[in-house]
Short mmCIF file of C-alpha atoms in Angstrom, two decimals:
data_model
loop_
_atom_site.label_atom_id
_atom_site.label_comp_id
_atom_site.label_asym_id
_atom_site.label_seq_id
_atom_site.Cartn_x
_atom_site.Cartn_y
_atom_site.Cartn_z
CA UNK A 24 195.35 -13.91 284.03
CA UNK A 25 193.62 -13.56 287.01
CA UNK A 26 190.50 -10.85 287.39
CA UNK A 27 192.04 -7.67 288.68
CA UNK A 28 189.31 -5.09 290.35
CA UNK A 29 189.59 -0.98 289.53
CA UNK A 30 191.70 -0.84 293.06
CA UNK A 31 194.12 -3.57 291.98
CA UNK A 32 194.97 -1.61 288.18
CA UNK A 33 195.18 1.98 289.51
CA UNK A 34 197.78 0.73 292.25
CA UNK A 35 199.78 -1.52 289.33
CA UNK A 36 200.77 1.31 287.55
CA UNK A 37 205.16 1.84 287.38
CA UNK A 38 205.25 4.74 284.66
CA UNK A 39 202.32 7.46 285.90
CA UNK A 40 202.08 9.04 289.17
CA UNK A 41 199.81 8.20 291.84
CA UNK A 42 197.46 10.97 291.01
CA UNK A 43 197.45 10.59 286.68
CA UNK A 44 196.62 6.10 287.89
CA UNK A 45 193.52 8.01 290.41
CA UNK A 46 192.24 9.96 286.91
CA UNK A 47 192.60 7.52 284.40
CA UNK A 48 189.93 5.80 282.98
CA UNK A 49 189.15 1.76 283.90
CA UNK A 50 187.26 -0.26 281.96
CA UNK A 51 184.13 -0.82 283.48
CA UNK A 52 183.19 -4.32 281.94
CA UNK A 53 185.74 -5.98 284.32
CA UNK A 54 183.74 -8.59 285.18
CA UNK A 55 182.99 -9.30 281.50
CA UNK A 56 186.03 -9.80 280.41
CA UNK A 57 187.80 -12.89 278.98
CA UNK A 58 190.25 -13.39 281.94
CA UNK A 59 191.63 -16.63 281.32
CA UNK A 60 192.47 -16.05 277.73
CA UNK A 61 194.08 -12.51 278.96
CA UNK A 62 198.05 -12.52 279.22
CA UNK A 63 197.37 -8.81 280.18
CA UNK A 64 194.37 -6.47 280.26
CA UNK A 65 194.61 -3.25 277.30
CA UNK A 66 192.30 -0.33 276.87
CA UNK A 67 192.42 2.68 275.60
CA UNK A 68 191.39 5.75 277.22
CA UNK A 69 187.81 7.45 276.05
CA UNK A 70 188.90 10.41 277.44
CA UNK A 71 192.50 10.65 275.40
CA UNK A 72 192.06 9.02 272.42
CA UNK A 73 196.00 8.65 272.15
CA UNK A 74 196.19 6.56 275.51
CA UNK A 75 196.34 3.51 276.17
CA UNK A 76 196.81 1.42 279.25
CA UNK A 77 198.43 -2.47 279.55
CA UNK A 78 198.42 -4.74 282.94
CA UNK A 79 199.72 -7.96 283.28
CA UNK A 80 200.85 -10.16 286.39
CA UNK A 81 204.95 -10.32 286.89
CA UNK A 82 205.91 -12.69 289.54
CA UNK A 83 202.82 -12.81 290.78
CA UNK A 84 201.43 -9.23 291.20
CA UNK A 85 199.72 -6.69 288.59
CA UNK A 86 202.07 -4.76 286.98
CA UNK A 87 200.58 -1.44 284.85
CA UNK A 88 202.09 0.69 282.24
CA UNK A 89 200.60 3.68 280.84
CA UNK A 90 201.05 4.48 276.57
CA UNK A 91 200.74 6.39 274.00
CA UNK A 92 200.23 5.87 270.43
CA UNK A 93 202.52 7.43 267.97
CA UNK A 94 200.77 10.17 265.75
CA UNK A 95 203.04 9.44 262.84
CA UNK A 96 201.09 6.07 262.19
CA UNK A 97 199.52 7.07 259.41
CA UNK A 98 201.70 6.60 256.48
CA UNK A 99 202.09 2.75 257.34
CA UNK A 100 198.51 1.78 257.21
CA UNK A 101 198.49 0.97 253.46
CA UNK A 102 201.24 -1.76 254.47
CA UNK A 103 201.22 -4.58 256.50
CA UNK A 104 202.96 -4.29 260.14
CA UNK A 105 203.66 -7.34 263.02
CA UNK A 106 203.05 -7.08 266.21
CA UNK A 107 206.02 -7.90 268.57
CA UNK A 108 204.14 -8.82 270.84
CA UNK A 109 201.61 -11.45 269.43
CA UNK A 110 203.76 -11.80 266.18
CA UNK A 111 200.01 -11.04 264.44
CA UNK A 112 200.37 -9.01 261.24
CA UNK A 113 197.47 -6.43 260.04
CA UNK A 114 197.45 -4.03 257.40
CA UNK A 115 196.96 -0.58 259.22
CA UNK A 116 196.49 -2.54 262.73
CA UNK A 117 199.20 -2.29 264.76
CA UNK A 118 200.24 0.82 266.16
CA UNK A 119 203.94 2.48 267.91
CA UNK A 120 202.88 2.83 271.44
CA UNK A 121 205.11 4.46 273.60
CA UNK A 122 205.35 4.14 277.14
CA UNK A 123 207.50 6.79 279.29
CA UNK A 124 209.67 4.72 281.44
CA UNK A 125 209.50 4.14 284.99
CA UNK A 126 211.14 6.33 287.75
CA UNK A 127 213.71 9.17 287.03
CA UNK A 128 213.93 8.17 283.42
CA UNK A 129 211.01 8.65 283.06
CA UNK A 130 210.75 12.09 284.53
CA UNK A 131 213.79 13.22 282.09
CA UNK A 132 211.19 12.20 279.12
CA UNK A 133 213.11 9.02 278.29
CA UNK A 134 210.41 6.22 276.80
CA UNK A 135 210.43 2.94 275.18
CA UNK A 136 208.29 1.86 272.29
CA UNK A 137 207.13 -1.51 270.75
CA UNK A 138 204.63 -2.10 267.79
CA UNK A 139 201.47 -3.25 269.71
CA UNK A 140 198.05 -4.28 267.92
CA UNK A 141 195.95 -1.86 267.89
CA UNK A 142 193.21 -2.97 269.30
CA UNK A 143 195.35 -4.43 272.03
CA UNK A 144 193.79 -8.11 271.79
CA UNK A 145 197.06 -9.79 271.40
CA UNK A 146 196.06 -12.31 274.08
CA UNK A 147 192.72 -13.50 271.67
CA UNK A 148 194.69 -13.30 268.37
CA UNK A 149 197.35 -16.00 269.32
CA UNK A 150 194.78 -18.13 271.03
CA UNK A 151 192.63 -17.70 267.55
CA UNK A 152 189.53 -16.46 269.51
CA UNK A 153 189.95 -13.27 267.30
CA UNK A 154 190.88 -13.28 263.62
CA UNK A 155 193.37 -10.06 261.65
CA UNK A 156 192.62 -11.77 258.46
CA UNK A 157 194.17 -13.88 256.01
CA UNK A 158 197.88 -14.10 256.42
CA UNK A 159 197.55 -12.57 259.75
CA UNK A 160 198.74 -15.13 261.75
CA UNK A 161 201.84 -17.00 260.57
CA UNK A 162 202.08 -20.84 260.10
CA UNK A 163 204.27 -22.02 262.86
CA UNK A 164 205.10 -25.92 264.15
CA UNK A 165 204.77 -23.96 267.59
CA UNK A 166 202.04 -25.44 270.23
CA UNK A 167 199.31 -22.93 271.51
CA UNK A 168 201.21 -22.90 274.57
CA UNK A 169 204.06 -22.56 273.10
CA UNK A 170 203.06 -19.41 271.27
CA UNK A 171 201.29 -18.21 274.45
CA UNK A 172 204.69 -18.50 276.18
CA UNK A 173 206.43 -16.44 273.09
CA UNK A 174 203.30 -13.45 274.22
CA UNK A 175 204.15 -12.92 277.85
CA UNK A 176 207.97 -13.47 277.31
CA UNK A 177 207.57 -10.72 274.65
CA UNK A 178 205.27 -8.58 277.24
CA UNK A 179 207.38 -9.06 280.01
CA UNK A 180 210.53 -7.64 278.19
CA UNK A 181 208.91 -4.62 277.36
CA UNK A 182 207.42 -4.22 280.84
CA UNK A 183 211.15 -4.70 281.70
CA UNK A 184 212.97 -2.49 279.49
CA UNK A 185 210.20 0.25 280.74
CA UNK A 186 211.07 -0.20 284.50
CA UNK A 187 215.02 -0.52 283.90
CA UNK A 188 216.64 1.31 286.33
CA UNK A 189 213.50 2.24 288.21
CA UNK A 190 212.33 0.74 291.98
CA UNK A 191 208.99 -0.62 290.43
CA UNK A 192 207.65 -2.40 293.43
CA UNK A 193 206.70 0.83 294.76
CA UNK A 194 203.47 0.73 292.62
CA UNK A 195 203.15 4.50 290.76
CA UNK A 196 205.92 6.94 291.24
CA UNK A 197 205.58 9.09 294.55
CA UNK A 198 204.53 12.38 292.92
CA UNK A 199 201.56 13.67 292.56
#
């Protein structure tokens, strides 16, 4: 992934207004980050604990979705959950985030959700820069590009079921 700058993730967003992308909170380590081992950039928010915030590059352009973690994760953690993103498994480390979709659909309240690791390092995990653990991380005859491909196919079909329906070229929706 290509370094994005605070400018370039506030105007990515599909799912938030213009105004909620001006008040979120960006990561100010930007420059510190590992960009070319990122297949997209996650945070959560400091400010809302619940929050969390994904961008990754679609055909070429930054593409941002704002989340939200499920409450109800609690019960799980004693079990072991998978990631459908990164396929990584952790016991108590992957958490329901929920993103509101993009456009009208959104404004009705409709949402998609997807299992996510929680600490949204996906990207590091499947390139084994990061380790969940024993077991975590499945023995496959995949190649690491091959299982980098698998990430940002997975990624880009839940950026896509979020902005179904929706016009997201436009950047955030219109309202304020």
């Amino acid at each position: 992934m290509k370094p994005l700058t605070e400018q370039e993730i506030r105007t990515a967003f599909v799912n938030c207004t213009k105004g909620e992308a001006k008040r979120l909170s960006v990561p100010r380590d930007l420059a510190e980050r590992p960009w070319e081992d990122l297949d997209f950039l996650g945070w959560w928010d400091p400010k809302a604990p619940e929050r969390a915030y994904l961008v990754t590059e679609l055909d070429g352009r930054p593409v941002a979705l704002a989340l939200r973690s499920s409450a109800a994760a609690a019960p799980s953690q004693a079990r072991r959950s998978m990631c459908s993103l990164c396929l990584t498994t952790h016991t108590g480390g992957v958490s329901l985030m929920v993103a509101p979709k993009a456009g009208k659909a959104g404004q009705q309240g409709n949402s998609v959700g997807a299992y996510i690791c929680g600490d949204l390092a996906c990207s590091l995990y499947v390139r084994g820069k990061k380790d969940a653990g024993p077991g975590a991380r499945l023995q496959e005859s995949l190649t690491l590009e091959e299982k980098i491909e698998r990430t940002v196919a997975n990624l880009a079909a839940f950026f896509a079921n979020v902005t179904a329906g929706a016009d997201a070229t436009a950047g955030a929706r219109a309202t304020a």
